[in-house]
PDB file of C-alpha atoms and ligand atoms in Angstrom:
ATOM      1  CA  UNK A   3     -24.641   3.000  -3.635  1.00  0.00           C
ATOM      2  CA  UNK A   4     -27.277   1.503  -6.217  1.00  0.00           C
ATOM      3  CA  UNK A   5     -29.521  -0.953  -4.545  1.00  0.00           C
ATOM      4  CA  UNK A   6     -32.154  -3.125  -6.600  1.00  0.00           C
ATOM      5  CA  UNK A   7     -35.525  -3.175  -4.678  1.00  0.00           C
ATOM      6  CA  UNK A   8     -38.884  -4.720  -4.910  1.00  0.00           C
ATOM      7  CA  UNK A   9     -42.205  -4.051  -3.296  1.00  0.00           C
ATOM      8  CA  UNK A  10     -44.422  -6.805  -2.057  1.00  0.00           C
ATOM      9  CA  UNK A  11     -46.274  -6.886  -5.204  1.00  0.00           C
ATOM     10  CA  UNK A  12     -43.006  -7.338  -7.087  1.00  0.00           C
ATOM     11  CA  UNK A  13     -42.878  -3.598  -8.344  1.00  0.00           C
ATOM     12  CA  UNK A  14     -39.114  -3.218  -9.113  1.00  0.00           C
ATOM     13  CA  UNK A  15     -37.148  -0.052  -8.518  1.00  0.00           C
ATOM     14  CA  UNK A  16     -33.508   1.047  -7.765  1.00  0.00           C
ATOM     15  CA  UNK A  17     -32.422   3.315  -4.800  1.00  0.00           C
ATOM     16  CA  UNK A  18     -29.418   5.635  -5.108  1.00  0.00           C
ATOM     17  CA  UNK A  19     -27.612   7.258  -2.505  1.00  0.00           C
ATOM     18  CA  UNK A  20     -24.251   9.266  -2.730  1.00  0.00           C
ATOM     19  CA  UNK A  21     -22.745  11.834  -0.702  1.00  0.00           C
ATOM     20  CA  UNK A  22     -24.844  14.598  -2.356  1.00  0.00           C
ATOM     21  CA  UNK A  23     -28.504  13.033  -2.753  1.00  0.00           C
ATOM     22  CA  UNK A  24     -30.567  10.225  -2.583  1.00  0.00           C
ATOM     23  CA  UNK A  25     -32.964   9.004  -5.423  1.00  0.00           C
ATOM     24  CA  UNK A  26     -35.595   6.206  -6.326  1.00  0.00           C
ATOM     25  CA  UNK A  27     -36.274   5.236  -9.974  1.00  0.00           C
ATOM     26  CA  UNK A  28     -38.834   2.614 -10.727  1.00  0.00           C
ATOM     27  CA  UNK A  29     -38.103   0.248 -13.855  1.00  0.00           C
ATOM     28  CA  UNK A  30     -41.557   0.884 -15.005  1.00  0.00           C
ATOM     29  CA  UNK A  31     -41.245   4.023 -17.063  1.00  0.00           C
ATOM     30  CA  UNK A  32     -37.580   4.753 -15.901  1.00  0.00           C
ATOM     31  CA  UNK A  33     -39.593   6.748 -13.337  1.00  0.00           C
ATOM     32  CA  UNK A  34     -37.954   9.009 -10.879  1.00  0.00           C
ATOM     33  CA  UNK A  35     -40.412   9.068  -7.971  1.00  0.00           C
ATOM     34  CA  UNK A  36     -37.890  10.482  -5.226  1.00  0.00           C
ATOM     35  CA  UNK A  37     -35.024  12.915  -5.470  1.00  0.00           C
ATOM     36  CA  UNK A  38     -33.481  14.696  -2.215  1.00  0.00           C
ATOM     37  CA  UNK A  39     -30.137  16.482  -1.882  1.00  0.00           C
ATOM     38  CA  UNK A  40     -28.441  15.764   1.260  1.00  0.00           C
ATOM     39  CA  UNK A  41     -29.790  17.212   4.413  1.00  0.00           C
ATOM     40  CA  UNK A  42     -32.601  19.006   2.554  1.00  0.00           C
ATOM     41  CA  UNK A  43     -36.453  18.169   1.730  1.00  0.00           C
ATOM     42  CA  UNK A  44     -37.387  16.364  -1.380  1.00  0.00           C
ATOM     43  CA  UNK A  45     -37.348  18.464  -4.366  1.00  0.00           C
ATOM     44  CA  UNK A  46     -39.901  16.130  -6.325  1.00  0.00           C
ATOM     45  CA  UNK A  47     -43.451  15.578  -4.996  1.00  0.00           C
ATOM     46  CA  UNK A  48     -44.887  12.170  -4.673  1.00  0.00           C
ATOM     47  CA  UNK A  49     -48.511  11.657  -3.987  1.00  0.00           C
ATOM     48  CA  UNK A  50     -48.885   9.855  -0.624  1.00  0.00           C
ATOM     49  CA  UNK A  51     -51.457   7.694  -2.179  1.00  0.00           C
ATOM     50  CA  UNK A  52     -49.822   6.952  -5.426  1.00  0.00           C
ATOM     51  CA  UNK A  53     -50.312   3.569  -6.860  1.00  0.00           C
ATOM     52  CA  UNK A  54     -47.030   1.137  -7.191  1.00  0.00           C
ATOM     53  CA  UNK A  55     -48.510  -0.956  -9.557  1.00  0.00           C
ATOM     54  CA  UNK A  56     -47.686  -2.385 -13.079  1.00  0.00           C
ATOM     55  CA  UNK A  57     -49.792  -0.744 -15.661  1.00  0.00           C
ATOM     56  CA  UNK A  58     -50.380   2.370 -13.817  1.00  0.00           C
ATOM     57  CA  UNK A  59     -48.316   5.817 -13.756  1.00  0.00           C
ATOM     58  CA  UNK A  60     -46.973   6.804 -10.612  1.00  0.00           C
ATOM     59  CA  UNK A  61     -48.507   9.837  -9.252  1.00  0.00           C
ATOM     60  CA  UNK A  62     -45.651  12.309  -8.641  1.00  0.00           C
ATOM     61  CA  UNK A  63     -41.795  12.244  -9.474  1.00  0.00           C
ATOM     62  CA  UNK A  64     -40.917  12.444 -13.330  1.00  0.00           C
ATOM     63  CA  UNK A  65     -43.186  10.598 -15.567  1.00  0.00           C
ATOM     64  CA  UNK A  66     -41.808  10.167 -19.104  1.00  0.00           C
ATOM     65  CA  UNK A  67     -44.504  11.578 -21.396  1.00  0.00           C
ATOM     66  CA  UNK A  68     -43.825   9.754 -24.605  1.00  0.00           C
ATOM     67  CA  UNK A  69     -44.088   9.668 -27.792  1.00  0.00           C
ATOM     68  CA  UNK A  70     -47.095  11.616 -27.337  1.00  0.00           C
ATOM     69  CA  UNK A  71     -47.923  14.524 -24.906  1.00  0.00           C
ATOM     70  CA  UNK A  72     -51.473  14.547 -23.876  1.00  0.00           C
ATOM     71  CA  UNK A  73     -54.163  12.884 -25.309  1.00  0.00           C
ATOM     72  CA  UNK A  74     -53.848  10.635 -28.711  1.00  0.00           C
ATOM     73  CA  UNK A  75     -56.152  11.242 -31.425  1.00  0.00           C
ATOM     74  CA  UNK A  76     -57.008   7.671 -30.887  1.00  0.00           C
ATOM     75  CA  UNK A  77     -58.805   7.961 -27.571  1.00  0.00           C
ATOM     76  CA  UNK A  78     -58.431   4.304 -26.696  1.00  0.00           C
ATOM     77  CA  UNK A  79     -54.379   4.865 -26.332  1.00  0.00           C
ATOM     78  CA  UNK A  80     -53.067   5.921 -23.152  1.00  0.00           C
ATOM     79  CA  UNK A  81     -52.916   9.534 -22.396  1.00  0.00           C
ATOM     80  CA  UNK A  82     -49.100  10.852 -22.392  1.00  0.00           C
ATOM     81  CA  UNK A  83     -47.959   7.724 -24.436  1.00  0.00           C
ATOM     82  CA  UNK A  84     -46.805   4.725 -23.237  1.00  0.00           C
ATOM     83  CA  UNK A  85     -43.152   5.055 -22.043  1.00  0.00           C
ATOM     84  CA  UNK A  86     -44.322   5.814 -18.397  1.00  0.00           C
ATOM     85  CA  UNK A  87     -46.328   2.652 -18.013  1.00  0.00           C
ATOM     86  CA  UNK A  88     -43.993   0.316 -20.116  1.00  0.00           C
ATOM     87  CA  UNK A  89     -41.075  -1.546 -18.550  1.00  0.00           C
ATOM     88  CA  UNK A  90     -37.519  -0.214 -19.324  1.00  0.00           C
ATOM     89  CA  UNK A  91     -34.175  -2.003 -19.230  1.00  0.00           C
ATOM     90  CA  UNK A  92     -31.662  -0.718 -16.858  1.00  0.00           C
ATOM     91  CA  UNK A  93     -28.361  -0.666 -18.902  1.00  0.00           C
ATOM     92  CA  UNK A  94     -26.146   0.240 -15.803  1.00  0.00           C
ATOM     93  CA  UNK A  95     -25.238   2.640 -13.160  1.00  0.00           C
ATOM     94  CA  UNK A  96     -21.846   4.577 -13.013  1.00  0.00           C
ATOM     95  CA  UNK A  97     -20.623   5.711  -9.825  1.00  0.00           C
ATOM     96  CA  UNK A  98     -18.671   8.309 -11.396  1.00  0.00           C
ATOM     97  CA  UNK A  99     -17.318  10.009  -7.764  1.00  0.00           C
ATOM     98  CA  UNK A 100     -18.667   9.860  -4.518  1.00  0.00           C
ATOM     99  CA  UNK A 101     -21.178  12.727  -5.149  1.00  0.00           C
ATOM    100  CA  UNK A 102     -22.484  11.543  -8.686  1.00  0.00           C
ATOM    101  CA  UNK A 103     -24.333   8.459 -10.177  1.00  0.00           C
ATOM    102  CA  UNK A 104     -25.337   8.000 -13.510  1.00  0.00           C
ATOM    103  CA  UNK A 105     -27.945   5.509 -14.535  1.00  0.00           C
ATOM    104  CA  UNK A 106     -29.026   4.494 -17.986  1.00  0.00           C
ATOM    105  CA  UNK A 107     -32.288   3.239 -19.052  1.00  0.00           C
ATOM    106  CA  UNK A 108     -33.770   1.955 -22.315  1.00  0.00           C
ATOM    107  CA  UNK A 109     -36.827   1.185 -23.921  1.00  0.00           C
ATOM    108  CA  UNK A 110     -37.244  -0.073 -27.508  1.00  0.00           C
ATOM    109  CA  UNK A 111     -40.014  -0.970 -29.828  1.00  0.00           C
ATOM    110  CA  UNK A 112     -41.759  -4.223 -29.313  1.00  0.00           C
ATOM    111  CA  UNK A 113     -44.764  -6.046 -30.474  1.00  0.00           C
ATOM    112  CA  UNK A 114     -47.040  -3.952 -27.879  1.00  0.00           C
ATOM    113  CA  UNK A 115     -45.419  -0.697 -28.628  1.00  0.00           C
ATOM    114  CA  UNK A 116     -45.940  -1.426 -32.486  1.00  0.00           C
ATOM    115  CA  UNK A 117     -49.498  -1.752 -32.240  1.00  0.00           C
ATOM    116  CA  UNK A 118     -50.079   1.544 -30.547  1.00  0.00           C
ATOM    117  CA  UNK A 119     -47.168   3.543 -32.457  1.00  0.00           C
ATOM    118  CA  UNK A 120     -46.217   2.011 -35.783  1.00  0.00           C
ATOM    119  CA  UNK A 121     -42.428   3.108 -35.415  1.00  0.00           C
ATOM    120  CA  UNK A 122     -39.175   1.237 -34.704  1.00  0.00           C
ATOM    121  CA  UNK A 123     -37.325   3.430 -32.060  1.00  0.00           C
ATOM    122  CA  UNK A 124     -34.879   3.316 -29.147  1.00  0.00           C
ATOM    123  CA  UNK A 125     -35.433   5.796 -26.154  1.00  0.00           C
ATOM    124  CA  UNK A 126     -32.649   6.145 -23.617  1.00  0.00           C
ATOM    125  CA  UNK A 127     -32.924   7.995 -20.419  1.00  0.00           C
ATOM    126  CA  UNK A 128     -29.967   8.945 -18.530  1.00  0.00           C
ATOM    127  CA  UNK A 129     -30.237  10.449 -15.209  1.00  0.00           C
ATOM    128  CA  UNK A 130     -27.535  12.026 -13.168  1.00  0.00           C
ATOM    129  CA  UNK A 131     -27.983  12.146  -9.451  1.00  0.00           C
ATOM    130  CA  UNK A 132     -25.881  14.580  -7.718  1.00  0.00           C
ATOM    131  CA  UNK A 133     -26.567  17.964  -6.055  1.00  0.00           C
ATOM    132  CA  UNK A 134     -28.315  18.581  -9.450  1.00  0.00           C
ATOM    133  CA  UNK A 135     -30.631  16.331 -10.978  1.00  0.00           C
ATOM    134  CA  UNK A 136     -29.965  15.884 -14.746  1.00  0.00           C
ATOM    135  CA  UNK A 137     -32.287  13.996 -17.277  1.00  0.00           C
ATOM    136  CA  UNK A 138     -31.307  13.174 -20.763  1.00  0.00           C
ATOM    137  CA  UNK A 139     -33.935  11.716 -22.858  1.00  0.00           C
ATOM    138  CA  UNK A 140     -32.702  10.438 -25.948  1.00  0.00           C
ATOM    139  CA  UNK A 141     -34.988   9.716 -28.977  1.00  0.00           C
ATOM    140  CA  UNK A 142     -33.551   7.517 -31.981  1.00  0.00           C
ATOM    141  CA  UNK A 143     -35.399   6.710 -34.931  1.00  0.00           C
ATOM    142  CA  UNK A 144     -34.521   3.303 -36.099  1.00  0.00           C
ATOM    143  CA  UNK A 145     -37.402   2.896 -38.550  1.00  0.00           C
ATOM    144  CA  UNK A 146     -36.987   3.702 -42.365  1.00  0.00           C
ATOM    145  CA  UNK A 147     -39.333   6.542 -42.305  1.00  0.00           C
ATOM    146  CA  UNK A 148     -39.574   9.885 -40.313  1.00  0.00           C
ATOM    147  CA  UNK A 149     -41.610  10.264 -37.236  1.00  0.00           C
ATOM    148  CA  UNK A 150     -42.886  13.026 -35.076  1.00  0.00           C
ATOM    149  CA  UNK A 151     -42.830  13.065 -31.241  1.00  0.00           C
ATOM    150  CA  UNK A 152     -44.291  15.204 -28.589  1.00  0.00           C
ATOM    151  CA  UNK A 153     -43.113  14.538 -25.135  1.00  0.00           C
ATOM    152  CA  UNK A 154     -42.306  15.814 -21.534  1.00  0.00           C
ATOM    153  CA  UNK A 155     -40.454  15.080 -18.443  1.00  0.00           C
ATOM    154  CA  UNK A 156     -43.532  15.631 -16.349  1.00  0.00           C
ATOM    155  CA  UNK A 157     -41.676  16.943 -13.188  1.00  0.00           C
ATOM    156  CA  UNK A 158     -43.898  17.249  -9.880  1.00  0.00           C
ATOM    157  CA  UNK A 159     -42.125  19.749  -7.649  1.00  0.00           C
ATOM    158  CA  UNK A 160     -42.977  19.969  -3.989  1.00  0.00           C
ATOM    159  CA  UNK A 161     -44.045  23.301  -3.018  1.00  0.00           C
ATOM    160  CA  UNK A 162     -44.389  24.233   0.709  1.00  0.00           C
ATOM    161  CA  UNK A 163     -47.727  25.623  -0.345  1.00  0.00           C
ATOM    162  CA  UNK A 164     -48.897  26.386  -3.827  1.00  0.00           C
ATOM    163  CA  UNK A 165     -49.935  29.966  -2.593  1.00  0.00           C
ATOM    164  CA  UNK A 166     -46.335  30.653  -1.878  1.00  0.00           C
ATOM    165  CA  UNK A 167     -45.189  29.631  -5.284  1.00  0.00           C
ATOM    166  CA  UNK A 168     -43.854  31.936  -8.091  1.00  0.00           C
ATOM    167  CA  UNK A 169     -42.325  30.684 -11.429  1.00  0.00           C
ATOM    168  CA  UNK A 170     -39.858  33.230 -13.106  1.00  0.00           C
ATOM    169  CA  UNK A 171     -38.616  33.288 -16.531  1.00  0.00           C
ATOM    170  CA  UNK A 172     -41.571  32.843 -18.762  1.00  0.00           C
ATOM    171  CA  UNK A 173     -42.702  36.681 -18.589  1.00  0.00           C
ATOM    172  CA  UNK A 174     -43.991  37.583 -22.232  1.00  0.00           C
ATOM    173  CA  UNK A 175     -43.811  34.117 -23.342  1.00  0.00           C
ATOM    174  CA  UNK A 176     -46.875  32.915 -25.749  1.00  0.00           C
ATOM    175  CA  UNK A 177     -48.775  29.920 -24.181  1.00  0.00           C
ATOM    176  CA  UNK A 178     -51.617  27.952 -25.182  1.00  0.00           C
ATOM    177  CA  UNK A 179     -54.202  27.657 -22.296  1.00  0.00           C
ATOM    178  CA  UNK A 180     -55.274  24.120 -22.230  1.00  0.00           C
ATOM    179  CA  UNK A 181     -58.303  24.917 -20.246  1.00  0.00           C
ATOM    180  CA  UNK A 182     -59.782  27.390 -22.805  1.00  0.00           C
ATOM    181  CA  UNK A 183     -57.637  26.397 -26.091  1.00  0.00           C
ATOM    182  CA  UNK A 184     -56.862  29.883 -26.288  1.00  0.00           C
ATOM    183  CA  UNK A 185     -53.507  31.188 -27.187  1.00  0.00           C
ATOM    184  CA  UNK A 186     -52.342  33.893 -24.741  1.00  0.00           C
ATOM    185  CA  UNK A 187     -49.266  35.845 -23.555  1.00  0.00           C
ATOM    186  CA  UNK A 188     -47.722  35.543 -20.048  1.00  0.00           C
ATOM    187  CA  UNK A 189     -47.744  39.039 -18.178  1.00  0.00           C
ATOM    188  CA  UNK A 190     -44.836  38.942 -15.498  1.00  0.00           C
ATOM    189  CA  UNK A 191     -44.404  36.041 -13.019  1.00  0.00           C
ATOM    190  CA  UNK A 192     -46.756  33.117 -12.640  1.00  0.00           C
ATOM    191  CA  UNK A 193     -48.466  32.750  -9.287  1.00  0.00           C
ATOM    192  CA  UNK A 194     -51.483  30.499  -8.441  1.00  0.00           C
ATOM    193  CA  UNK A 195     -54.920  31.034  -7.121  1.00  0.00           C
ATOM    194  CA  UNK A 196     -56.987  28.973  -9.673  1.00  0.00           C
ATOM    195  CA  UNK A 197     -56.374  25.859 -11.797  1.00  0.00           C
ATOM    196  CA  UNK A 198     -53.550  26.295 -14.420  1.00  0.00           C
ATOM    197  CA  UNK A 199     -52.754  24.133 -17.363  1.00  0.00           C
ATOM    198  CA  UNK A 200     -50.632  25.847 -19.904  1.00  0.00           C
ATOM    199  CA  UNK A 201     -48.214  25.122 -22.656  1.00  0.00           C
ATOM    200  CA  UNK A 202     -45.591  27.830 -22.901  1.00  0.00           C
ATOM    201  CA  UNK A 203     -43.891  28.179 -26.259  1.00  0.00           C
ATOM    202  CA  UNK A 204     -40.358  30.009 -27.262  1.00  0.00           C
ATOM    203  CA  UNK A 205     -38.949  29.471 -23.987  1.00  0.00           C
ATOM    204  CA  UNK A 206     -35.104  29.974 -23.997  1.00  0.00           C
ATOM    205  CA  UNK A 207     -33.844  30.798 -20.781  1.00  0.00           C
ATOM    206  CA  UNK A 208     -33.775  29.402 -17.260  1.00  0.00           C
ATOM    207  CA  UNK A 209     -36.626  29.086 -15.030  1.00  0.00           C
ATOM    208  CA  UNK A 210     -36.922  29.698 -11.137  1.00  0.00           C
ATOM    209  CA  UNK A 211     -39.424  28.094  -9.133  1.00  0.00           C
ATOM    210  CA  UNK A 212     -39.531  30.251  -5.964  1.00  0.00           C
ATOM    211  CA  UNK A 213     -41.189  29.050  -2.729  1.00  0.00           C
ATOM    212  CA  UNK A 214     -41.263  30.270   0.716  1.00  0.00           C
ATOM    213  CA  UNK A 215     -37.877  29.058   1.749  1.00  0.00           C
ATOM    214  CA  UNK A 216     -35.928  27.802  -1.377  1.00  0.00           C
ATOM    215  CA  UNK A 217     -35.482  28.583  -4.909  1.00  0.00           C
ATOM    216  CA  UNK A 218     -35.227  25.716  -7.722  1.00  0.00           C
ATOM    217  CA  UNK A 219     -33.639  26.345 -11.078  1.00  0.00           C
ATOM    218  CA  UNK A 220     -34.609  24.471 -14.450  1.00  0.00           C
ATOM    219  CA  UNK A 221     -32.971  24.728 -17.435  1.00  0.00           C
ATOM    220  CA  UNK A 222     -33.951  22.596 -20.551  1.00  0.00           C
ATOM    221  CA  UNK A 223     -31.943  21.941 -23.543  1.00  0.00           C
ATOM    222  CA  UNK A 224     -33.189  20.610 -26.740  1.00  0.00           C
ATOM    223  CA  UNK A 225     -36.542  22.136 -25.936  1.00  0.00           C
ATOM    224  CA  UNK A 226     -38.610  25.382 -26.339  1.00  0.00           C
ATOM    225  CA  UNK A 227     -41.886  24.387 -24.637  1.00  0.00           C
ATOM    226  CA  UNK A 228     -42.785  24.087 -20.893  1.00  0.00           C
ATOM    227  CA  UNK A 229     -46.066  22.752 -19.421  1.00  0.00           C
ATOM    228  CA  UNK A 230     -47.156  24.388 -16.256  1.00  0.00           C
ATOM    229  CA  UNK A 231     -50.082  22.790 -14.225  1.00  0.00           C
ATOM    230  CA  UNK A 232     -51.592  22.754 -11.150  1.00  0.00           C
ATOM    231  CA  UNK A 233     -55.164  21.063 -10.878  1.00  0.00           C
ATOM    232  CA  UNK A 234     -56.419  23.435  -8.164  1.00  0.00           C
ATOM    233  CA  UNK A 235     -59.510  22.246  -5.794  1.00  0.00           C
ATOM    234  CA  UNK A 236     -62.079  20.820  -8.111  1.00  0.00           C
ATOM    235  CA  UNK A 237     -59.930  18.847 -10.454  1.00  0.00           C
ATOM    236  CA  UNK A 238     -57.752  17.739  -7.767  1.00  0.00           C
ATOM    237  CA  UNK A 239     -60.985  16.027  -6.438  1.00  0.00           C
ATOM    238  CA  UNK A 240     -61.137  14.227  -9.881  1.00  0.00           C
ATOM    239  CA  UNK A 241     -57.659  13.251 -10.203  1.00  0.00           C
ATOM    240  CA  UNK A 242     -56.663   9.649  -9.671  1.00  0.00           C
ATOM    241  CA  UNK A 243     -54.168   8.575  -7.020  1.00  0.00           C
ATOM    242  CA  UNK A 244     -54.009  12.095  -5.330  1.00  0.00           C
ATOM    243  CA  UNK A 245     -55.833  13.136  -2.122  1.00  0.00           C
ATOM    244  CA  UNK A 246     -58.370  16.138  -2.232  1.00  0.00           C
ATOM    245  CA  UNK A 247     -55.904  18.635  -0.868  1.00  0.00           C
ATOM    246  CA  UNK A 248     -52.883  17.568  -2.747  1.00  0.00           C
ATOM    247  CA  UNK A 249     -52.919  20.436  -5.107  1.00  0.00           C
ATOM    248  CA  UNK A 250     -51.590  22.516  -2.132  1.00  0.00           C
ATOM    249  CA  UNK A 251     -48.159  20.848  -1.967  1.00  0.00           C
ATOM    250  CA  UNK A 252     -47.378  20.178  -5.700  1.00  0.00           C
ATOM    251  CA  UNK A 253     -46.732  22.123  -9.057  1.00  0.00           C
ATOM    252  CA  UNK A 254     -45.621  20.677 -12.451  1.00  0.00           C
ATOM    253  CA  UNK A 255     -43.100  22.574 -14.360  1.00  0.00           C
ATOM    254  CA  UNK A 256     -42.538  20.016 -17.463  1.00  0.00           C
ATOM    255  CA  UNK A 257     -39.673  20.251 -19.855  1.00  0.00           C
ATOM    256  CA  UNK A 258     -41.462  19.578 -22.996  1.00  0.00           C
ATOM    257  CA  UNK A 259     -41.701  19.489 -26.709  1.00  0.00           C
ATOM    258  CA  UNK A 260     -45.147  19.840 -26.919  1.00  0.00           C
ATOM    259  CA  UNK A 261     -47.750  21.360 -29.595  1.00  0.00           C
ATOM    260  CA  UNK A 262     -45.556  23.593 -31.886  1.00  0.00           C
ATOM    261  CA  UNK A 263     -42.311  22.434 -30.502  1.00  0.00           C
ATOM    262  CA  UNK A 264     -43.157  18.655 -31.369  1.00  0.00           C
ATOM    263  CA  UNK A 265     -40.294  17.170 -33.116  1.00  0.00           C
ATOM    264  CA  UNK A 266     -39.817  15.087 -36.405  1.00  0.00           C
ATOM    265  CA  UNK A 267     -36.751  12.882 -36.082  1.00  0.00           C
ATOM    266  CA  UNK A 268     -35.508  11.193 -39.315  1.00  0.00           C
ATOM    267  CA  UNK A 269     -34.512   7.705 -39.884  1.00  0.00           C
ATOM    268  CA  UNK A 270     -31.065   7.021 -37.858  1.00  0.00           C
ATOM    269  CA  UNK A 271     -31.196  10.339 -36.206  1.00  0.00           C
ATOM    270  CA  UNK A 272     -31.841  11.387 -32.565  1.00  0.00           C
ATOM    271  CA  UNK A 273     -33.146  13.854 -30.586  1.00  0.00           C
ATOM    272  CA  UNK A 274     -32.048  14.887 -26.971  1.00  0.00           C
ATOM    273  CA  UNK A 275     -34.212  16.648 -24.564  1.00  0.00           C
ATOM    274  CA  UNK A 276     -32.192  17.600 -21.418  1.00  0.00           C
ATOM    275  CA  UNK A 277     -33.782  18.888 -18.111  1.00  0.00           C
ATOM    276  CA  UNK A 278     -31.201  20.176 -15.401  1.00  0.00           C
ATOM    277  CA  UNK A 279     -32.782  20.919 -11.865  1.00  0.00           C
ATOM    278  CA  UNK A 280     -30.979  22.489  -9.073  1.00  0.00           C
TER     279      UNK A 280
HETATM  280  O1  TA6 B   2     -49.452  18.186 -18.045  1.00  0.00           O
HETATM  281  C1  TA6 B   2     -50.570  18.664 -17.669  1.00  0.00           C
HETATM  282  C2  TA6 B   2     -51.438  17.609 -17.852  1.00  0.00           C
HETATM  283  O2  TA6 B   2     -51.784  17.072 -19.046  1.00  0.00           O
HETATM  284  C3  TA6 B   2     -52.902  17.994 -17.166  1.00  0.00           C
HETATM  285  O3  TA6 B   2     -53.954  18.134 -18.267  1.00  0.00           O
HETATM  286  C4  TA6 B   2     -53.206  16.634 -16.324  1.00  0.00           C
HETATM  287  O4  TA6 B   2     -54.465  16.212 -16.072  1.00  0.00           O
HETATM  288  C5  TA6 B   2     -51.999  15.992 -16.222  1.00  0.00           C
HETATM  289  O5  TA6 B   2     -51.208  16.459 -17.019  1.00  0.00           O
HETATM  290  C6  TA6 B   2     -52.041  14.563 -15.556  1.00  0.00           C
HETATM  291  O6  TA6 B   2     -52.335  13.817 -16.459  1.00  0.00           O
HETATM  292  P1  TA6 B   2     -52.495  12.196 -15.849  1.00  0.00           P
HETATM  293  O7  TA6 B   2     -52.384  11.521 -17.151  1.00  0.00           O
HETATM  294  O8  TA6 B   2     -50.949  11.897 -15.240  1.00  0.00           O
HETATM  295  O9  TA6 B   2     -53.610  11.892 -15.074  1.00  0.00           O
END
């Protein structure tokens, strides 16, 4: 079932239900803000006080950070790019079988995007809702010059408590610590007892998010960088659209092409970033 819905303020989204899962996707940002497998708690975290308003990114789910990850050198431009606050076109939904729904969204250059980023492009997000969540973000260069992108599927995961969460699969990987701007190397599994904001590089295998009562697997393709973020106590208080204690129940593991893993896309060529979560 694919149902088009609108909030009272006209904010448009699509609700998906099949025999394996439920999901909700906003047209702004092609932003998945709910994904739960049948009979299970939501895998994606969504802030209880998130804005659902045009021009503001939803706090939670999977913001699409594109065509730059983090700050732009020009500080007047939006952090994490403009894709997550742009209106995407819904291209179509395919109810492949009773367990699987595939949706495609598209964003192309327009007068507004060309002011912020001087390239012609087509960006497509294909989302497969089944007992796994698959996101495929395809960047095509429609310009006559090459461009460089950095990007992330900035996935917010729900955790029972941040102190119960462990990430496996990044042992011995180099990372840039975005709190100190120092290069470090991961030693063992990742656990949390303070603010963490890191860009891991050279990532080549599946990661596991171990929580108290479940394990979630994250596999990326077309990507060798992963951002791990939890704002902890003080930053959480400063974050927009987050309750003060929200850091306790969320954790971002972001499938990325960031920093050393930024990609150059030549004219008429494409790059695909894929994340498979189950
Ligand atoms: O990916 C981690 C990060 O860049 C953090 O530094 C952080 O503040 C965050 O994403 C959330 O950014 P936002 O622009 O959504 O407030």
